[in-house]
Amino acid sequence: MLWHYTVALGPLDLSVADLRSTEVRDRDGRLLRAFTTRDGRWRLPVKTEDVDPRFLALLTLYEDKRFESHPGIDGFALVRAAGQFAWNGRVVSGASTLTMQVARLLEPRAERTLDAKLRQAVRAVELERRFAKTEILSLYLSLAPYGGNLEGLRAASFAYFAKEPKRLSLAEQALLVALPQSPETRRPDRFPEAARAARSRVLARALEAGFISEAEVEAAERAPIPEARQPLPMVAAHAAEQAVRDDPDATTIRLAIDGRLQRSLESLARESAERVGPGVSAAIIAIDNATGEIRAQVGASDYFARDRAGAVDATLAVRSPGSALKPFIYAFAFDNGIAHPETVLDDRRVRFGTYAPENFDLAFQGTVTARRALQQSLNMPAVELLDVLGSVKFLARLRSAGADIVLPKDETGPPGLAVALGGLGIRLTDMARLYAGLARGGDMPGLVRRLDRPAEARRDQPLTTPVAAWYVADILRGAPPPDNAVPGRIAFKTGTSYGYRDAWAIGFDRQTTIAVWLGRPDGASVSGLVARSTAAPVLFDAFARLDRAPEPIPAPPNVLFASTATLPPPLRHLRQDQPKTIAATATAPLRIAYPPHGARVDLGLRANIGEASALSLKASGGVLPLTWLVNGAPVSEANLRRQSSWQPDGEGFARVSVIDAIGASDSVTVRLE
């Protein structure tokens, strides 16, 4: 007869169990943010192993003492319930097992008739045959109603107690055991006294069964009833939203974010923005240099603050970087053989056509080394270096490495020298990637946002050579830190945009790169928004929250340790003005004739048999003598020949540069095999 009734009911519909909230978790599986189901319900799936075993024991003791032994229907409970009904003329106790309750939750029906009970009994037997006891309990824990739009123990645990089910106290467990029997009339946020009475009944039943002691009951009875619902976790709100937009069908998304670090940096961003002033927001992003994984992404100082445009993800907003891109001017200059950290530059008033830049303090320091010029963030040397490099080539190299550079809309011709001082737009994520490229020896990492997508390969893109990257890192580690900060711990640079609209601070050590931005999301000016005094302290505080000592970046091979006096003559000074007597002897511009740019040169490095061939170097034009450099290190002394050679120590990319007697230079990148 039971089989015939099952056939009449049709196959069991489990689709309700598949309707669940989307969860975004951190790298360790902790909940960062959840989203309601399409019908507006909070339903966070939970398994028995995610719950304190004491809760499960309390639940079965109160709801279904013979759960572990019955086949879905409790015959003893049925006989007892029938006898009580016959004796009292009313229902005194029910006979529904936990399995029958699961059947009702899977196939909800409004009527409470004998036929409905029979349906539940049949489905309960079917469930017991199909699933293990732990699986049935998991279904109950995921589907049970807890009042309002809360379904499942985990959603209720967060909403009423702001914690995972494994961390519930006895009093909290007792309340959540009692709620599903009458979730609307016992809701603690609306009917706290009814909730308290229901909790007491669960505790009394547990005491009677010897499951808990009188002392535990007394302590639990003193515990307060939560009279308001708590918001579910809202950590890394912007990153979670972006992940759901990118993968709307996913029910569980695991980000690379470290939840503990994220919470700490969110608190830091909120405090910092409030300290700067009204309307100011803050954004912070932290990247693991080795993997490119985003360990923290704070998009705003307060997601819910309308006056600070908290819904705007400032890590993705295009803003002016001020002086924060200067290190890459120096890196490319070192890379191209134009300069060395000890090359002498001029910090003096110079007009470049109609463009006449000035330093931030409106003063000039005369002759300075490239090291000091970058550490002091002097404008004139940076603009002069960019003039030699060429602003078009500078931006092309940034873009080829993967940075999204946005020029002003009114820019009609080629980009000018103002890009050295922030005359462009860039996102905080790209700025962090660029600096991570310096930390990684010149390879700009692809960002890894999710850990549950192993097929999503990281795309590392060449930015500069290891030697040039280390030169910049070494210089920036010696930059003067903000007040009360310890010097020499991290390599960092600040940037303040024109009109005090943006304050940047980006720093790195061997393991981590952190980028900080402060400003108004609407782009309005903020009085006193100077990066050194606002953003830099936030950066140093963020590194302090990593709970480890910063690690310096070791020097790669071929670094040229020298003073200005011991540098090769063409590198001692940045010389753009050609003496006419020498210039007259130049028959053509200096160019590298061999190897050609982008070439693959087979030197037998892969064969690993005997000694590999040397790389031939040939130049045309220019004024003798010539100085050759590979990966920033001189190949030999300057000589009167237009060719030389270099013996590589392994395969890979190499940056070849040549400098002539008047400072003209040319560079190519080749792959050696």
XYZ file of C-alpha atoms in Angstrom:
673
model
C 0.000 0.000 0.000
C 2.855 2.402 0.871
C 4.493 1.712 -2.508
C 1.213 2.499 -4.326
C 0.888 5.778 -2.399
C 4.461 6.702 -3.290
C 3.743 6.124 -6.965
C 0.679 8.358 -6.695
C 2.779 11.118 -5.158
C 5.380 10.923 -7.908
C 9.132 11.373 -7.513
C 10.417 13.406 -4.584
C 11.095 17.027 -5.578
C 14.376 18.270 -4.059
C 14.520 21.534 -6.028
C 13.618 23.591 -2.943
C 16.874 22.485 -1.312
C 18.814 23.896 -4.255
C 17.452 27.434 -3.743
C 20.087 29.066 -1.603
C 21.772 32.378 -0.941
C 24.946 33.138 -2.841
C 27.903 33.093 -0.472
C 31.180 34.905 -1.014
C 33.906 33.477 1.220
C 37.497 34.379 1.962
C 40.550 32.244 1.217
C 40.005 30.198 4.398
C 36.303 29.599 3.784
C 35.010 32.269 6.186
C 31.863 34.115 5.094
C 32.546 37.603 3.754
C 29.140 38.474 2.356
C 25.928 36.685 1.434
C 23.126 37.652 -0.945
C 19.440 36.796 -0.586
C 17.744 34.296 -2.858
C 15.671 35.564 -5.776
C 12.574 35.641 -3.550
C 14.368 37.680 -0.888
C 15.175 34.956 1.642
C 18.334 34.335 3.626
C 19.156 30.667 3.220
C 22.730 29.646 3.958
C 23.310 25.909 3.572
C 24.853 24.127 6.510
C 25.990 20.577 7.175
C 26.126 18.681 10.434
C 29.910 19.031 10.601
C 29.484 22.836 10.585
C 27.417 22.698 13.788
C 28.372 22.127 17.428
C 27.560 18.449 18.201
C 25.896 19.661 21.392
C 23.328 21.547 19.327
C 22.519 18.426 17.320
C 22.080 16.415 20.514
C 19.838 19.113 21.988
C 17.793 19.258 18.785
C 17.148 15.523 18.560
C 16.464 15.331 22.308
C 13.762 17.994 22.026
C 12.324 17.236 18.594
C 12.904 13.535 17.887
C 14.479 11.353 20.568
C 14.455 8.224 18.421
C 15.743 9.957 15.281
C 18.772 7.680 14.998
C 16.706 4.480 15.128
C 13.341 5.046 13.432
C 12.787 4.595 9.654
C 11.254 8.056 9.206
C 8.107 7.372 11.240
C 8.223 7.010 15.033
C 5.681 4.301 15.929
C 5.953 5.001 19.665
C 5.233 8.701 19.117
C 2.255 7.859 16.899
C 0.708 5.606 19.548
C 1.366 8.172 22.275
C -0.113 11.037 20.250
C -3.208 8.988 19.337
C -3.788 7.988 22.978
C -3.396 11.578 24.215
C -5.828 12.788 21.575
C -8.398 10.125 22.527
C -8.062 10.874 26.244
C -8.037 14.700 26.043
C -10.052 15.333 22.899
C -7.337 17.574 21.542
C -3.759 17.374 20.270
C -1.394 17.287 23.249
C 1.810 16.274 21.456
C 2.695 15.712 17.825
C 4.178 12.683 16.209
C 6.205 14.402 13.487
C 9.781 13.234 13.266
C 12.598 15.417 12.031
C 12.474 13.458 8.785
C 8.744 14.231 8.404
C 9.487 17.899 9.026
C 12.101 17.787 6.255
C 9.473 16.245 3.957
C 7.089 19.108 4.782
C 9.811 21.707 4.130
C 10.684 20.116 0.783
C 7.036 19.974 -0.337
C 5.267 22.711 1.641
C 1.466 22.576 1.811
C -0.893 24.983 3.532
C -3.421 22.379 4.739
C -2.906 20.485 8.012
C -5.030 17.430 7.288
C -4.682 13.718 7.844
C -3.915 13.321 4.154
C -1.103 15.889 4.428
C 0.329 13.997 7.404
C 0.167 10.760 5.465
C 2.037 12.388 2.573
C 4.763 13.530 4.985
C 5.014 10.039 6.466
C 5.416 8.452 3.044
C 8.003 11.023 1.997
C 9.827 10.565 5.315
C 10.229 6.842 4.672
C 11.403 7.637 1.146
C 13.957 10.122 2.501
C 15.275 7.604 5.022
C 15.767 5.036 2.276
C 17.529 7.507 0.044
C 19.703 9.525 2.439
C 21.883 8.976 5.482
C 20.785 10.390 8.825
C 23.436 13.123 8.676
C 22.185 14.187 5.241
C 18.593 14.411 6.514
C 19.774 16.498 9.472
C 21.688 18.770 7.086
C 18.511 19.291 5.051
C 16.612 20.230 8.213
C 19.342 22.604 9.361
C 19.327 24.296 5.942
C 15.544 24.604 5.468
C 14.007 25.117 8.924
C 12.194 28.476 9.325
C 13.426 30.928 11.957
C 11.133 33.902 11.468
C 10.755 36.484 8.739
C 12.939 35.718 5.749
C 15.397 33.593 7.736
C 15.652 29.951 6.703
C 18.204 27.551 8.061
C 20.236 27.482 11.238
C 23.229 29.326 9.802
C 21.242 32.352 8.625
C 19.490 32.495 12.018
C 22.764 32.158 13.896
C 24.206 35.148 12.025
C 21.002 37.214 12.212
C 20.369 36.766 15.936
C 23.870 36.225 17.336
C 26.340 37.376 14.619
C 28.300 34.138 14.694
C 28.672 30.763 13.008
C 26.625 27.850 14.464
C 29.750 26.166 15.843
C 30.270 29.074 18.259
C 26.775 29.208 19.816
C 26.415 29.093 23.600
C 23.967 26.749 25.349
C 21.396 29.543 25.746
C 21.682 30.461 22.088
C 21.415 26.829 21.020
C 18.282 26.305 23.119
C 16.574 29.335 21.568
C 17.370 28.215 18.021
C 16.129 24.687 18.776
C 12.780 26.155 19.889
C 12.174 28.696 17.096
C 11.269 26.430 14.106
C 8.210 25.002 15.947
C 6.530 28.410 15.767
C 8.939 30.816 14.070
C 6.627 33.818 13.761
C 5.132 33.797 17.262
C 8.495 33.173 18.948
C 10.618 35.624 16.975
C 12.958 37.190 19.562
C 13.080 40.506 17.679
C 9.263 40.844 17.977
C 8.147 38.617 20.841
C 11.100 38.359 23.230
C 9.068 36.981 26.148
C 7.582 34.207 24.015
C 11.092 33.422 22.811
C 12.348 33.330 26.400
C 9.574 30.934 27.428
C 10.297 28.653 24.488
C 13.978 28.611 25.357
C 13.150 27.693 28.949
C 11.094 24.697 27.788
C 14.040 23.370 25.782
C 16.381 23.833 28.750
C 13.906 22.129 31.100
C 13.601 19.132 28.772
C 17.406 18.860 28.557
C 17.723 19.064 32.365
C 15.054 16.393 32.834
C 16.938 14.088 30.490
C 20.191 14.680 32.381
C 21.766 16.260 29.316
C 22.746 19.454 31.191
C 23.185 20.452 34.824
C 21.136 22.841 36.949
C 24.054 25.285 37.008
C 24.101 25.338 33.208
C 20.355 25.953 33.124
C 20.638 28.853 35.574
C 23.433 30.451 33.549
C 21.513 30.001 30.297
C 18.335 31.494 31.779
C 20.267 34.639 32.704
C 21.464 35.137 29.130
C 19.659 37.989 27.333
C 17.256 37.399 24.459
C 18.347 39.184 21.261
C 15.646 41.799 20.669
C 16.913 42.945 17.260
C 18.279 41.244 14.193
C 21.907 41.735 13.331
C 23.019 42.424 9.751
C 24.622 39.457 8.074
C 28.375 39.793 7.398
C 29.222 42.583 4.962
C 32.980 42.273 4.546
C 34.718 43.127 1.252
C 31.348 44.340 -0.009
C 32.619 45.753 -3.307
C 34.786 42.742 -4.137
C 31.855 40.435 -3.387
C 29.527 42.417 -5.632
C 32.043 42.356 -8.452
C 32.477 38.582 -8.105
C 28.718 37.996 -8.236
C 28.357 40.255 -11.272
C 31.090 38.307 -13.033
C 29.574 34.919 -12.118
C 25.837 35.392 -11.427
C 25.029 31.660 -11.424
C 27.563 30.698 -8.745
C 26.210 29.809 -5.311
C 29.587 29.790 -3.547
C 32.488 32.033 -4.506
C 35.864 31.806 -2.807
C 38.002 34.916 -3.075
C 41.733 35.207 -2.468
C 41.017 37.786 0.239
C 42.258 37.212 3.785
C 39.178 37.968 5.889
C 41.086 39.026 8.997
C 43.325 41.439 7.081
C 40.301 42.741 5.150
C 38.419 43.575 8.352
C 41.462 45.283 9.821
C 42.061 47.424 6.724
C 38.369 48.321 6.469
C 38.562 49.658 10.005
C 41.755 51.554 9.122
C 40.145 53.085 6.016
C 37.086 54.225 7.981
C 39.140 55.818 10.750
C 41.505 57.492 8.288
C 38.766 59.017 6.129
C 36.922 60.373 9.156
C 40.152 61.913 10.411
C 40.792 63.726 7.104
C 37.350 65.313 6.906
C 33.728 65.149 5.729
C 32.951 63.661 2.347
C 36.350 61.942 2.155
C 36.591 58.255 1.324
C 39.520 55.850 1.327
C 40.516 52.774 -0.646
C 43.186 50.155 0.077
C 44.329 47.154 -1.907
C 46.892 44.561 -0.815
C 48.522 42.135 -3.268
C 50.638 39.059 -2.646
C 53.653 39.709 -4.867
C 54.488 36.082 -5.607
C 51.013 35.015 -6.739
C 49.222 38.241 -7.670
C 46.427 37.283 -5.263
C 44.392 40.162 -3.859
C 44.599 39.677 -0.082
C 42.487 42.756 0.729
C 40.335 45.108 -1.328
C 38.723 48.018 0.514
C 36.666 49.963 -2.000
C 35.451 52.729 0.316
C 35.801 53.943 3.874
C 32.208 52.960 4.723
C 29.995 51.047 2.312
C 26.822 52.451 3.897
C 27.956 56.104 4.162
C 26.030 58.086 1.546
C 27.853 61.307 2.358
C 31.099 59.541 1.412
C 29.642 57.710 -1.631
C 30.359 54.379 0.028
C 28.783 52.383 -2.785
C 31.504 53.617 -5.176
C 34.439 51.204 -5.454
C 37.388 53.604 -5.456
C 39.873 50.814 -6.235
C 38.428 50.820 -9.770
C 37.946 54.594 -10.148
C 40.206 56.460 -12.573
C 42.080 59.171 -10.659
C 45.139 61.373 -11.153
C 48.205 59.779 -9.494
C 50.220 62.948 -8.917
C 53.876 61.967 -8.500
C 53.149 58.291 -7.885
C 54.268 57.268 -11.394
C 57.700 58.914 -11.117
C 59.441 55.667 -10.065
C 58.640 54.171 -13.458
C 60.231 57.084 -15.293
C 63.418 56.329 -13.371
C 63.037 52.567 -13.875
C 62.778 52.942 -17.644
C 65.680 55.415 -17.655
C 67.828 52.908 -15.727
C 66.608 50.171 -18.029
C 67.519 52.099 -21.182
C 70.995 52.992 -19.950
C 70.100 56.676 -19.758
C 70.830 56.944 -16.039
C 71.939 55.135 -12.895
C 70.845 55.865 -9.295
C 74.052 57.892 -8.864
C 73.739 59.821 -12.131
C 73.736 63.562 -11.499
C 70.615 65.427 -12.592
C 69.780 69.118 -12.555
C 67.005 70.407 -10.342
C 66.643 73.893 -11.771
C 64.047 76.005 -13.492
C 63.622 74.843 -17.089
C 60.954 75.596 -19.650
C 59.927 72.836 -22.058
C 58.218 74.859 -24.767
C 55.165 76.317 -23.015
C 55.424 73.872 -20.122
C 57.268 75.216 -17.067
C 56.941 72.758 -14.148
C 57.911 73.608 -10.576
C 58.639 71.613 -7.462
C 55.966 71.159 -4.791
C 57.768 73.572 -2.423
C 58.529 76.057 -5.280
C 62.276 75.720 -4.520
C 65.173 74.091 -6.409
C 68.103 72.044 -5.087
C 70.579 72.382 -7.946
C 72.529 69.264 -8.887
C 71.313 66.058 -7.251
C 71.703 62.342 -7.877
C 68.832 60.412 -9.372
C 68.551 58.618 -6.029
C 68.010 61.818 -4.092
C 65.753 63.309 -6.771
C 63.351 60.355 -6.548
C 63.478 60.104 -2.770
C 62.642 63.813 -2.487
C 60.105 63.534 -5.349
C 61.643 66.481 -7.196
C 59.651 67.423 -10.263
C 62.290 68.920 -12.540
C 64.604 65.859 -12.772
C 61.615 63.580 -13.421
C 60.330 65.805 -16.220
C 63.811 66.060 -17.702
C 64.202 62.258 -17.690
C 60.788 61.861 -19.287
C 61.812 64.356 -21.946
C 64.747 62.087 -22.812
C 62.640 58.908 -22.668
C 59.708 60.380 -24.559
C 56.241 60.540 -23.007
C 54.715 58.454 -25.798
C 57.232 55.638 -25.251
C 56.789 55.917 -21.481
C 53.026 55.432 -21.677
C 53.416 52.709 -24.302
C 55.615 50.693 -21.924
C 53.132 51.073 -19.072
C 50.292 49.973 -21.309
C 52.216 47.062 -22.788
C 52.810 45.831 -19.245
C 49.038 45.792 -18.695
C 48.310 49.138 -17.015
C 45.153 50.908 -18.212
C 46.222 54.536 -18.676
C 43.502 57.108 -19.368
C 44.473 60.473 -20.873
C 42.392 63.647 -20.395
C 39.428 63.917 -22.769
C 40.631 67.272 -24.100
C 44.039 65.783 -25.027
C 44.143 66.139 -28.833
C 47.832 65.626 -29.624
C 50.416 63.216 -28.245
C 50.747 63.125 -24.436
C 52.974 65.837 -23.028
C 55.520 65.922 -20.230
C 52.791 66.692 -17.684
C 52.173 62.933 -17.417
C 55.273 62.843 -15.190
C 53.386 64.821 -12.536
C 49.979 63.175 -12.775
C 48.512 64.498 -16.007
C 46.679 61.220 -16.696
C 44.279 58.815 -15.020
C 44.908 55.380 -13.531
C 43.123 52.975 -11.186
C 44.379 51.972 -7.766
C 44.389 48.312 -8.849
C 46.720 49.073 -11.756
C 48.937 51.250 -9.580
C 49.294 48.389 -7.111
C 50.128 45.977 -9.937
C 52.829 48.305 -11.274
C 54.531 48.554 -7.894
C 54.168 44.795 -7.383
C 56.041 44.502 -10.676
C 58.963 46.368 -9.122
C 58.880 44.038 -6.113
C 58.895 41.010 -8.432
C 61.976 42.085 -10.356
C 60.188 43.700 -13.276
C 57.296 41.317 -14.008
C 53.891 42.903 -13.484
C 51.511 40.260 -12.055
C 48.054 39.447 -13.283
C 45.582 39.891 -10.433
C 44.044 36.736 -8.942
C 40.704 37.548 -7.327
C 39.302 34.024 -6.864
C 40.799 30.790 -5.555
C 37.985 28.566 -6.844
C 38.972 29.058 -10.463
C 42.241 27.158 -10.961
C 41.899 27.429 -14.741
C 42.165 31.203 -14.470
C 45.877 31.482 -15.283
C 47.952 34.351 -13.966
C 49.294 36.564 -16.735
C 52.632 38.078 -15.765
C 53.717 40.883 -18.086
C 57.231 42.336 -18.407
C 57.605 45.819 -16.999
C 61.346 46.330 -16.680
C 64.549 44.388 -16.026
C 65.394 43.012 -12.556
C 68.330 45.410 -12.162
C 66.283 48.516 -12.974
C 63.448 47.305 -10.729
C 65.871 46.741 -7.846
C 67.479 50.154 -8.303
C 64.070 51.787 -7.840
C 63.156 49.546 -4.897
C 66.459 50.346 -3.190
C 65.939 54.068 -3.737
C 62.345 54.047 -2.453
C 63.307 52.093 0.658
C 65.446 55.085 1.573
C 62.655 57.630 1.074
C 61.932 59.698 4.210
C 58.997 58.082 6.054
C 56.031 59.984 7.543
C 56.302 61.368 11.061
C 56.764 58.764 13.812
C 57.358 55.958 11.301
C 60.470 53.770 11.218
C 62.638 54.454 8.127
C 63.982 51.802 5.771
C 61.244 49.229 6.377
C 59.355 49.406 3.082
C 59.927 50.893 -0.354
C 57.226 53.487 -0.937
C 56.159 56.529 -2.917
C 53.424 59.101 -2.452
C 51.515 61.238 -4.906
C 49.275 64.283 -4.517
C 47.193 65.248 -7.527
C 46.693 68.787 -8.780
C 44.234 70.767 -6.648
C 44.566 68.402 -3.637
C 41.970 65.999 -5.038
C 43.801 62.713 -4.560
C 46.358 61.447 -2.063
C 48.204 58.237 -2.913
C 50.726 56.087 -1.071
C 51.991 52.810 -2.508
C 54.589 50.628 -0.851
C 56.034 47.154 -1.020
C 58.445 44.723 0.495
C 59.471 41.316 -0.794
C 56.100 39.681 -0.062
C 53.353 42.295 -0.246
C 52.360 45.454 -2.105
C 49.801 47.803 -0.573
C 48.266 50.814 -2.311
C 46.279 53.528 -0.511
C 44.082 56.304 -1.906
C 42.226 59.090 -0.099
C 39.998 61.763 -1.578
C 36.429 62.715 -2.351
C 34.658 60.326 -4.746
C 33.130 63.314 -6.560
C 36.608 64.654 -7.369
C 36.247 67.836 -5.313
C 39.285 69.471 -3.768
C 40.103 68.704 -0.121
C 42.008 71.307 1.852
C 45.216 69.883 3.318
C 45.017 66.625 1.377
C 48.766 66.091 1.036
C 49.765 62.476 0.517
C 52.799 62.533 2.797
C 50.721 63.577 5.814
C 47.453 61.743 5.016
C 48.000 58.669 2.825
C 51.554 57.701 3.861
C 50.665 57.142 7.557
C 47.792 54.893 6.450
C 50.195 52.882 4.293
C 52.648 52.340 7.148
C 49.791 51.427 9.498
C 48.515 48.910 6.930
C 51.926 47.217 6.756
C 52.030 47.091 10.550
C 48.774 45.105 10.467
C 50.384 42.309 8.461
C 51.838 41.048 11.763
C 55.270 40.391 10.320
C 58.469 42.309 9.771
C 58.903 43.707 6.239
C 61.480 41.892 4.123
C 63.861 43.812 1.842
C 64.249 42.704 -1.759
C 67.606 41.024 -2.453
C 69.800 42.478 -5.175
C 69.799 40.537 -8.466
C 72.967 39.720 -10.424
C 74.673 42.465 -12.468
C 73.740 45.339 -10.161
C 76.302 48.116 -10.572
C 77.291 49.369 -7.116
C 79.125 52.624 -7.803
C 79.444 56.249 -6.832
C 78.967 59.060 -9.317
C 82.728 59.339 -9.784
C 83.200 55.633 -10.562
C 80.337 55.334 -13.057
C 81.120 55.004 -16.774
C 81.480 58.598 -18.083
C 78.185 58.649 -20.072
C 76.263 57.700 -16.881
C 77.788 60.332 -14.590
C 75.596 63.149 -15.872
C 72.393 63.375 -17.833
C 73.654 65.236 -20.904
C 71.190 66.343 -23.522
C 73.020 69.381 -24.865
C 75.461 68.296 -27.577
C 78.704 70.297 -27.976
C 78.657 71.549 -31.566
C 82.229 70.365 -32.321
C 81.294 66.831 -31.317
C 77.804 66.870 -32.785
C 79.241 67.831 -36.151
C 81.087 64.532 -36.308
C 77.909 62.519 -35.848
C 76.759 61.219 -39.179
C 73.494 59.546 -38.043
C 71.363 58.993 -34.918
C 72.575 56.269 -32.582
C 70.799 52.959 -33.230
C 71.341 49.333 -32.195
C 71.890 47.425 -35.431
C 72.093 43.988 -33.772
C 70.255 42.338 -32.115
C 66.959 43.725 -33.465
C 64.203 44.579 -31.014
C 61.942 41.631 -30.135
C 64.230 39.037 -31.730
C 64.747 35.475 -30.459
C 68.485 34.795 -30.495
C 69.634 31.165 -30.372
C 72.936 31.046 -28.454
C 72.728 27.373 -27.521
C 71.583 28.168 -23.990
C 68.903 25.468 -24.023
C 71.230 22.718 -25.221
C 73.288 23.035 -22.031
C 76.277 21.436 -23.794
C 79.578 23.191 -23.361
C 79.846 26.969 -23.343
C 77.065 28.941 -25.041
C 77.862 31.538 -27.670
C 78.256 35.201 -26.729
C 75.684 37.754 -27.853
C 77.079 40.050 -30.528
C 76.309 43.758 -30.063
C 76.477 46.178 -32.974
C 75.503 49.853 -33.277
C 75.262 52.426 -36.046
C 75.495 56.209 -35.849
C 76.139 58.133 -32.679
C 79.331 59.725 -31.378
C 82.184 57.489 -30.223
C 83.105 56.202 -27.708
C 80.095 53.904 -26.980
C 79.112 52.254 -23.696
C 77.097 49.026 -23.828
C 74.820 47.858 -21.008
C 72.795 44.655 -20.642
C 70.044 44.584 -18.021
C 71.393 47.837 -16.609
C 74.957 46.648 -16.054
C 77.899 47.857 -18.215
C 79.315 45.216 -20.556
C 82.729 46.847 -20.860
C 84.531 50.149 -20.704
C 83.597 52.761 -23.301
C 85.562 52.202 -26.512
C 85.941 53.601 -30.009
C 84.407 50.566 -31.708
C 80.754 50.214 -32.685
C 80.524 46.574 -31.689
C 81.004 44.468 -28.594
C 79.811 41.162 -27.133
C 78.275 39.855 -23.942
C 78.308 36.383 -22.415
C 74.890 35.508 -20.906
C 74.561 33.217 -17.897
C 71.180 31.759 -18.876
C 68.214 31.986 -21.194
C 65.442 34.577 -20.887
C 64.741 38.184 -21.785
C 67.573 40.718 -21.891
C 67.468 44.493 -22.199
C 70.368 45.770 -24.330
C 71.270 49.488 -24.245
C 73.988 51.636 -25.770
C 75.051 55.195 -24.880
C 77.317 57.413 -26.967
C 79.713 60.202 -25.953
C 77.028 62.906 -25.898
C 74.437 60.911 -23.924
C 72.287 59.701 -26.816
C 70.986 56.171 -26.259
C 69.019 53.332 -27.778
C 67.595 50.136 -26.255
C 66.098 46.848 -27.423
C 64.645 43.803 -25.670
C 65.472 40.315 -26.961
C 64.859 36.748 -25.860
C 67.951 34.575 -25.533
C 67.638 30.830 -26.071
